[in-house]
Coordinates of C-alpha atoms in Angstrom, one line a residue:
M21 CA -82.7 210.4 -309.3
N22 CA -86.3 211.5 -309.4
L23 CA -88.0 214.5 -307.8
Y24 CA -89.8 212.5 -305.1
D25 CA -86.3 211.2 -304.0
K26 CA -84.7 214.5 -303.9
L27 CA -87.6 215.8 -301.7
T28 CA -87.4 212.9 -299.2
I29 CA -83.7 213.5 -298.8
L30 CA -83.8 217.1 -298.6
T31 CA -86.8 217.6 -296.4
E32 CA -85.2 215.1 -293.9
S33 CA -81.8 217.3 -294.0
A34 CA -83.7 220.5 -293.1
K35 CA -85.8 219.0 -290.2
Y36 CA -82.8 220.3 -287.6
D37 CA -83.4 223.9 -288.3
V38 CA -86.1 225.3 -286.1
S39 CA -85.7 229.1 -287.0
C40 CA -88.9 229.6 -289.2
S41 CA -91.7 231.1 -287.8
S42 CA -94.6 233.8 -288.5
S43 CA -93.5 236.6 -290.5
G44 CA -96.0 239.4 -289.6
V45 CA -95.8 240.5 -293.1
E46 CA -98.8 241.4 -295.1
R47 CA -97.9 240.8 -298.5
G48 CA -101.2 240.2 -300.3
S49 CA -102.2 239.4 -303.7
G50 CA -102.1 242.2 -306.2
E51 CA -100.0 244.3 -304.0
S52 CA -97.7 245.4 -306.8
G53 CA -100.9 246.4 -308.8
D54 CA -100.7 242.9 -310.8
S55 CA -104.0 241.0 -309.9
R56 CA -102.4 237.7 -311.4
T57 CA -100.4 237.1 -308.4
V58 CA -101.3 234.4 -305.9
G59 CA -100.8 233.6 -302.3
N60 CA -101.0 235.7 -299.3
T61 CA -98.6 235.9 -296.2
A62 CA -101.5 237.5 -293.9
A63 CA -104.6 235.2 -294.6
C64 CA -103.5 232.3 -292.7
G65 CA -100.7 233.9 -290.3
I66 CA -97.9 231.6 -291.9
C67 CA -96.0 229.7 -289.3
H68 CA -93.7 226.7 -289.2
S69 CA -95.9 224.6 -286.8
F70 CA -98.9 225.9 -285.0
A71 CA -100.7 229.2 -284.5
A72 CA -101.8 230.9 -281.4
D73 CA -105.2 229.2 -281.4
G74 CA -103.9 225.7 -282.3
R75 CA -104.1 225.8 -286.2
C76 CA -101.4 223.8 -287.9
I77 CA -99.8 226.1 -290.4
S78 CA -98.1 224.3 -293.3
L79 CA -94.7 225.7 -294.4
L80 CA -92.5 223.8 -297.0
K81 CA -89.4 223.4 -295.3
L82 CA -86.3 222.1 -297.3
L83 CA -82.8 222.3 -298.4
M84 CA -82.0 223.2 -302.0
S85 CA -78.8 221.0 -301.3
N86 CA -77.5 218.9 -298.7
A87 CA -74.2 218.7 -300.2
C88 CA -71.8 221.0 -298.4
I89 CA -68.1 222.0 -298.4
Y90 CA -67.8 222.4 -294.8
D91 CA -67.2 219.7 -292.2
C92 CA -69.2 220.9 -289.0
K93 CA -68.7 218.0 -286.8
Y94 CA -72.3 218.3 -285.3
C95 CA -74.1 218.5 -288.7
V96 CA -75.6 215.7 -290.4
N97 CA -74.8 217.2 -293.8
R98 CA -71.1 217.5 -293.1
R99 CA -68.8 217.1 -295.9
S100 CA -67.4 213.8 -294.3
N101 CA -70.6 212.4 -293.4
D102 CA -71.6 209.3 -295.6
T103 CA -74.9 210.3 -296.5
R104 CA -77.0 210.4 -299.8
R105 CA -76.7 213.7 -301.4
A106 CA -79.2 215.6 -303.8
A107 CA -79.7 219.0 -305.1
F108 CA -82.8 220.7 -306.6
T109 CA -82.3 223.2 -309.6
P110 CA -84.0 226.6 -309.1
E111 CA -86.4 225.6 -311.6
E112 CA -87.3 222.3 -310.1
L113 CA -87.6 224.1 -306.6
A114 CA -89.8 227.0 -307.7
E115 CA -92.2 224.5 -309.7
L116 CA -92.4 222.2 -306.6
T117 CA -93.3 224.9 -304.5
M118 CA -96.0 226.2 -306.8
H119 CA -97.4 222.6 -307.2
F120 CA -97.6 222.2 -303.2
Y121 CA -99.2 225.7 -303.0
R122 CA -102.0 225.2 -305.6
R123 CA -103.1 222.0 -304.0
N124 CA -103.4 223.6 -300.8
Y125 CA -100.6 221.6 -299.2
V126 CA -98.5 224.6 -298.0
E127 CA -98.9 228.3 -297.2
G128 CA -95.0 229.4 -297.8
L129 CA -91.6 228.5 -298.1
F130 CA -88.7 227.9 -295.7
L131 CA -85.6 227.7 -298.0
S132 CA -82.1 226.8 -296.9
S133 CA -79.1 225.0 -298.6
G134 CA -75.7 223.3 -297.8
I135 CA -72.7 225.4 -299.2
M136 CA -72.4 224.3 -302.9
R137 CA -68.9 225.2 -304.4
S138 CA -69.1 228.6 -302.4
P139 CA -71.3 231.0 -300.7
D140 CA -71.7 233.3 -303.6
Y141 CA -72.6 230.2 -305.7
T142 CA -75.0 229.2 -303.2
T143 CA -76.6 232.4 -302.8
E144 CA -77.0 233.0 -306.6
Q145 CA -78.8 229.6 -306.8
L146 CA -81.3 231.1 -303.9
I147 CA -81.8 234.2 -305.6
R148 CA -82.7 232.4 -308.8
T149 CA -85.2 230.4 -307.2
L150 CA -86.9 233.3 -305.6
E151 CA -86.8 235.2 -308.8
L152 CA -88.8 232.6 -310.4
L153 CA -91.3 232.4 -307.8
R154 CA -92.0 236.0 -307.5
N155 CA -91.5 237.1 -311.2
H156 CA -92.4 234.2 -313.2
Y157 CA -95.1 232.5 -311.0
G158 CA -96.4 235.6 -309.4
F159 CA -96.3 234.1 -306.0
G160 CA -97.1 236.5 -303.2
G161 CA -96.7 234.1 -300.3
Y162 CA -94.4 233.8 -297.3
V163 CA -90.7 233.1 -297.9
H164 CA -88.0 232.6 -295.3
V165 CA -84.6 232.1 -296.7
K166 CA -81.2 231.4 -294.9
A167 CA -78.5 233.9 -295.9
I168 CA -75.2 232.3 -296.4
P169 CA -72.1 233.4 -294.2
G170 CA -69.2 234.6 -296.4
A171 CA -71.5 235.6 -299.2
D172 CA -71.2 238.8 -300.9
P173 CA -73.0 241.8 -299.5
A174 CA -74.7 242.8 -302.9
L175 CA -75.9 239.2 -303.3
I176 CA -77.3 239.3 -299.6
A177 CA -79.0 242.6 -300.7
R178 CA -80.8 241.2 -303.8
L179 CA -82.0 238.1 -301.7
G180 CA -83.5 240.4 -299.2
L181 CA -85.6 242.0 -301.6
L182 CA -87.3 238.8 -302.5
A183 CA -87.7 237.2 -299.2
D184 CA -89.9 238.2 -296.4
R185 CA -87.6 237.1 -293.7
M186 CA -83.9 236.0 -293.4
S187 CA -81.8 234.4 -290.8
V188 CA -78.2 233.4 -290.4
N189 CA -77.6 230.6 -287.8
I190 CA -75.0 231.2 -285.3
E191 CA -75.4 227.8 -284.1
L192 CA -72.5 227.6 -281.7
P193 CA -72.5 230.4 -279.1
S194 CA -68.8 231.0 -278.7
Q195 CA -65.8 231.4 -280.9
D196 CA -63.8 228.4 -279.3
S197 CA -66.6 226.2 -279.9
L198 CA -66.8 227.1 -283.6
H199 CA -63.2 226.5 -283.6
Q200 CA -63.4 223.2 -282.3
L201 CA -66.5 222.0 -283.9
A202 CA -66.9 224.0 -287.3
P203 CA -63.5 225.0 -288.3
D204 CA -64.6 226.2 -291.6
K205 CA -66.7 228.9 -290.0
N206 CA -65.7 232.1 -288.1
K207 CA -67.7 234.5 -285.9
E208 CA -66.9 237.3 -288.2
A209 CA -68.1 235.6 -291.4
I210 CA -71.6 234.8 -289.7
L211 CA -72.1 238.4 -288.2
K212 CA -71.4 240.3 -291.4
P213 CA -74.3 239.3 -293.2
M214 CA -76.4 240.0 -290.0
R215 CA -74.8 243.6 -290.2
A216 CA -75.8 243.7 -293.9
I217 CA -79.4 242.8 -293.3
R218 CA -79.9 245.2 -290.4
Q219 CA -78.4 248.1 -292.2
G220 CA -80.7 247.3 -295.4
I221 CA -83.8 247.0 -293.1
R222 CA -83.1 250.4 -291.8
E223 CA -82.4 252.2 -295.0
N224 CA -85.5 250.4 -296.5
G225 CA -87.4 251.9 -293.6
A226 CA -86.2 255.5 -294.7
D227 CA -87.2 254.8 -298.2
L228 CA -90.5 253.5 -297.4
V229 CA -91.1 256.9 -295.6
K230 CA -90.1 258.7 -298.7
Y231 CA -91.4 256.7 -301.5
R232 CA -94.6 254.6 -300.9
N233 CA -94.0 252.0 -303.6
A234 CA -90.4 251.5 -302.7
P235 CA -89.4 247.8 -302.8
R236 CA -89.5 246.1 -299.3
F237 CA -86.3 244.5 -297.8
V238 CA -86.9 241.7 -295.5
P239 CA -90.1 243.2 -293.8
G240 CA -90.5 240.5 -291.6
G241 CA -86.7 241.1 -290.2
Q242 CA -84.3 238.5 -289.5
S243 CA -83.6 235.8 -286.8
T244 CA -81.0 233.2 -285.8
Q245 CA -80.5 229.9 -284.2
L246 CA -78.5 228.4 -281.4
I247 CA -77.7 224.9 -280.7
I248 CA -78.1 223.9 -277.0
G249 CA -76.1 221.0 -275.6
A250 CA -73.4 220.2 -278.2
T251 CA -70.9 222.2 -276.5
P252 CA -70.3 222.9 -272.8
D253 CA -71.2 226.6 -272.9
S254 CA -73.4 227.7 -270.1
D255 CA -76.9 229.3 -270.2
L256 CA -75.4 232.6 -269.1
S257 CA -73.3 232.8 -271.9
I258 CA -75.9 231.8 -274.3
L259 CA -78.4 234.4 -272.5
N260 CA -75.5 237.3 -272.7
L261 CA -75.1 236.5 -276.6
T262 CA -78.8 236.4 -277.1
E263 CA -79.2 239.7 -275.4
A264 CA -76.3 241.4 -277.6
L265 CA -78.0 240.2 -280.9
Y266 CA -81.4 241.7 -279.9
R267 CA -79.6 245.1 -279.1
K268 CA -76.9 245.2 -281.5
Y269 CA -78.6 243.4 -284.8
E270 CA -82.3 244.0 -283.9
L271 CA -83.2 240.4 -284.4
K272 CA -86.7 239.6 -284.4
R273 CA -86.2 235.9 -282.6
V274 CA -83.3 234.0 -281.5
Y275 CA -84.2 230.3 -281.5
Y276 CA -82.8 227.6 -279.6
S277 CA -82.3 224.0 -280.9
A278 CA -81.7 221.3 -278.2
Y279 CA -79.0 219.3 -280.0
T280 CA -79.8 215.8 -281.1
P281 CA -77.0 213.5 -281.4
V282 CA -76.4 212.7 -285.1
A283 CA -72.6 212.3 -285.1
E284 CA -70.0 210.3 -283.3
H285 CA -67.1 212.5 -282.0
A286 CA -65.1 212.9 -279.0
L287 CA -66.1 216.4 -278.7
L288 CA -69.8 215.8 -278.9
P289 CA -72.2 214.1 -276.6
S290 CA -72.6 210.4 -277.1
L291 CA -75.1 209.0 -279.4
D292 CA -77.4 207.7 -276.8
T293 CA -77.5 211.3 -275.0
K294 CA -81.1 212.6 -274.9
P295 CA -81.8 216.1 -276.3
P296 CA -81.7 218.9 -273.5
L297 CA -85.2 219.6 -274.2
L298 CA -86.1 221.1 -270.5
R299 CA -83.0 223.3 -270.9
E300 CA -84.1 224.5 -274.4
H301 CA -87.6 225.4 -272.6
R302 CA -86.1 227.4 -269.9
L303 CA -84.2 229.4 -272.4
Y304 CA -87.1 230.1 -274.3
Q305 CA -88.8 231.3 -271.0
A306 CA -85.6 233.5 -270.3
D307 CA -85.9 235.1 -273.8
W308 CA -89.3 236.1 -273.3
L309 CA -88.3 237.8 -270.4
L310 CA -85.7 239.7 -272.2
R311 CA -87.9 240.7 -274.9
F312 CA -91.0 241.7 -273.1
Y313 CA -90.6 241.7 -269.4
G314 CA -87.7 244.2 -269.1
F315 CA -85.2 241.7 -267.5
E316 CA -81.5 241.5 -268.5
A317 CA -79.4 238.6 -268.7
Q318 CA -77.2 239.5 -265.6
E319 CA -80.5 239.7 -263.5
L320 CA -81.5 236.0 -264.4
L321 CA -77.9 234.4 -264.1
D322 CA -74.6 235.1 -262.7
E323 CA -71.1 233.5 -262.5
R324 CA -72.3 231.9 -259.2
T325 CA -75.4 230.3 -260.9
P326 CA -74.4 230.2 -264.6
N327 CA -77.2 227.9 -265.5
F328 CA -81.2 227.7 -265.0
N329 CA -82.9 225.7 -262.5
L330 CA -84.7 223.0 -264.6
F331 CA -87.3 222.5 -262.0
M332 CA -88.6 226.0 -262.1
D333 CA -89.2 228.8 -264.7
P334 CA -86.8 231.8 -264.9
K335 CA -89.3 234.4 -263.6
C336 CA -90.2 232.3 -260.4
H337 CA -86.8 231.5 -259.6
W338 CA -85.7 235.2 -259.9
A339 CA -88.5 236.1 -257.5
L340 CA -87.4 233.5 -254.9
Q341 CA -84.0 234.7 -255.3
H342 CA -85.3 238.5 -254.7
I343 CA -87.8 238.0 -252.2
E344 CA -86.9 241.5 -250.6
Y345 CA -88.6 243.1 -253.5
F346 CA -91.9 241.5 -252.6
P347 CA -94.7 242.0 -251.8
V348 CA -95.8 244.4 -254.3
E349 CA -98.7 246.6 -253.8
V350 CA -100.9 246.1 -256.8
N351 CA -102.9 249.1 -256.7
T352 CA -99.6 251.6 -256.7
A353 CA -96.8 249.7 -258.3
P354 CA -95.4 250.8 -261.6
Y355 CA -96.3 248.7 -265.1
E356 CA -92.5 247.4 -264.9
T357 CA -92.8 246.0 -261.6
L358 CA -96.0 244.4 -262.2
L359 CA -94.2 242.5 -265.0
R360 CA -92.0 240.9 -262.5
V361 CA -94.4 239.3 -260.4
P362 CA -95.1 235.6 -261.0
G363 CA -98.4 235.0 -262.4
I364 CA -98.8 238.5 -264.0
G365 CA -98.3 238.5 -267.7
V366 CA -98.0 241.4 -270.1
R367 CA -101.6 241.3 -270.9
S368 CA -102.7 241.0 -267.1
A369 CA -100.4 243.8 -266.2
K370 CA -101.8 246.2 -269.1
R371 CA -105.4 245.3 -267.7
I372 CA -104.3 246.0 -264.0
V373 CA -103.0 249.3 -265.1
A374 CA -106.1 250.2 -266.9
A375 CA -108.6 248.7 -264.3
R376 CA -107.1 250.6 -261.1
R377 CA -107.8 253.9 -262.7
T378 CA -111.5 253.5 -262.1
G379 CA -111.1 251.7 -258.4
R380 CA -109.2 250.0 -256.3
L381 CA -108.6 246.0 -257.0
D382 CA -108.6 243.4 -254.7
F383 CA -107.8 239.6 -255.2
H384 CA -111.1 238.7 -256.5
G385 CA -110.9 241.3 -259.1
L386 CA -107.4 240.4 -260.1
K387 CA -108.6 236.8 -260.9
K388 CA -110.9 238.3 -263.2
L389 CA -108.2 240.3 -265.0
G390 CA -106.4 237.0 -265.9
V391 CA -103.7 237.2 -262.9
V392 CA -102.9 233.6 -261.8
L393 CA -103.4 233.7 -258.2
K394 CA -101.9 230.5 -257.3
R395 CA -98.6 232.1 -258.1
A396 CA -99.1 235.7 -257.7
Q397 CA -100.8 235.6 -254.3
Y398 CA -97.5 235.1 -252.4
F399 CA -96.0 238.4 -254.2
L400 CA -98.8 240.8 -253.7
T401 CA -100.8 242.8 -251.6
C402 CA -104.1 244.6 -252.3
S403 CA -104.6 247.9 -250.3
G404 CA -101.7 246.7 -247.9
H405 CA -103.1 243.3 -247.3
R406 CA -102.4 239.7 -248.1
L407 CA -105.1 237.0 -249.2
E408 CA -106.8 236.2 -246.0
G409 CA -105.7 233.0 -244.7
L410 CA -102.5 232.7 -246.7
K411 CA -99.7 230.9 -245.3
V412 CA -96.6 232.5 -246.4
N413 CA -93.2 230.2 -246.1
E414 CA -90.7 228.7 -248.4
S415 CA -92.2 225.2 -248.5
T416 CA -95.7 226.6 -249.5
I417 CA -94.4 228.9 -252.1
L418 CA -92.6 226.4 -253.6
R419 CA -95.4 223.7 -253.8
S420 CA -97.3 226.7 -255.5
L421 CA -94.9 227.6 -258.2
L422 CA -94.1 223.9 -259.1
S423 CA -96.1 221.4 -260.9
R424 CA -96.7 218.0 -259.1
K425 CA -94.0 216.2 -261.5
E426 CA -91.5 219.1 -260.8
I427 CA -92.3 218.9 -256.9
D428 CA -91.4 215.2 -257.2
M429 CA -88.2 216.0 -258.8
Y430 CA -87.2 219.3 -257.0
L431 CA -88.6 218.2 -253.4
P432 CA -87.7 214.3 -253.5
Q433 CA -90.2 212.7 -251.0
P434 CA -89.0 210.4 -248.2
K435 CA -89.5 206.7 -248.9
V436 CA -92.6 205.4 -247.2
E437 CA -92.8 201.9 -245.9
Q438 CA -96.1 200.1 -244.8
L439 CA -96.0 199.4 -241.1
S440 CA -96.0 195.8 -240.1
L441 CA -95.7 193.7 -237.1
F442 CA -93.0 191.5 -238.7
S443 CA -89.8 191.8 -240.5
D444 CA -89.5 191.1 -244.3
E445 CA -87.4 188.2 -243.6
E446 CA -90.2 186.8 -241.0
L447 CA -92.8 187.1 -243.7
A448 CA -91.0 185.5 -246.4
G449 CA -90.1 182.6 -244.2
T450 CA -93.6 182.1 -242.9
A451 CA -94.8 182.2 -246.5
G452 CA -92.4 179.8 -247.6
R453 CA -93.7 177.2 -244.8
E454 CA -97.3 177.9 -245.7
I455 CA -96.7 177.1 -249.6
G456 CA -94.3 174.0 -249.0
A457 CA -97.4 172.7 -246.7
W458 CA -99.8 173.4 -249.4
L459 CA -97.6 171.6 -251.9
L460 CA -97.0 168.5 -249.5
G461 CA -101.0 168.2 -249.1

């Protein structure tokens, strides 16, 4: 099999993994004192798809091998699936990455693999590839690599010294789901490398304080991915897991991937099932609320409402469910309270706190600060007063918080029929007689 065929197969096999992103790392050319290094993680803000300004960022994303000893029922690369198999050698993969980089096709590498022979053997192959890139080719660009569950901690430590970011995909959010759909995996095997990476990052942070030239261990942190829709797990269970991962393992990101049916099985959605993309979107919005807005999972969902409203973003839904907390006085409310107002984001909340030190704010001033008044006006007062002429009722608030499309889905409109002096049957009969007379001449 030639190199092009391998590339075609292994990039196609990697497309279902979404947990690659900007690293935030500044590993520049010549950082180690060697001016021969090439590549830079900071120059273009390496990202898997698009930068904040809309620029498309290129990242070579592929598997080292799609041959796998595991038989996860939801995975296209599972052992029992009849698919073309391929594998790169470390030398082939390192050389390919450098060819792509030198031609300005990519700015970094996202590398994963099926489990070849054993977790330790697979990790050794990943290490060999990155050692060639870093030491032989002097590549200083961004590298995101997947840690293999079950691999020896010493191998994980070696891999972490070569990568900018690492991730361990949990994929299924509960032990029951893993037992049914991925019998070769278990929760402890997945969480063990997460603990090793967290501990390595902590120890490396202490070393960098003492020794400026200490080698850096996973400077971009670690992340994971959860598959949404392959199992009956609720949004509440997924969000509780997400919150625990951020707190206990200090993850940078949890990614959510709407399940795309690629395998037929009694425990999986049918092949004609559409990916739950809107549900994935709501989970990303809730994830943002956990990380930047001070919310907790139990505030957003509970046992009575275990899933998000697909027609409304989680923050707006929370505000409507807790209307007793509003309106908020914008000139005196704490920063943490402002963050919970629909239409006020992290940046606009900081601007409000800074601006009110020099004077009192009104609704016109809030708009200049970036507040989305269409949403926020129902939940705010300025100097004790609401916006002049504002009508506050459930219908008005709902129509303000929802888009036109969402309104049509969430608030179905009554069927409207055009008024007529005659019934449909009478009109049909009259038209038939007229057409018949015309045909007969």
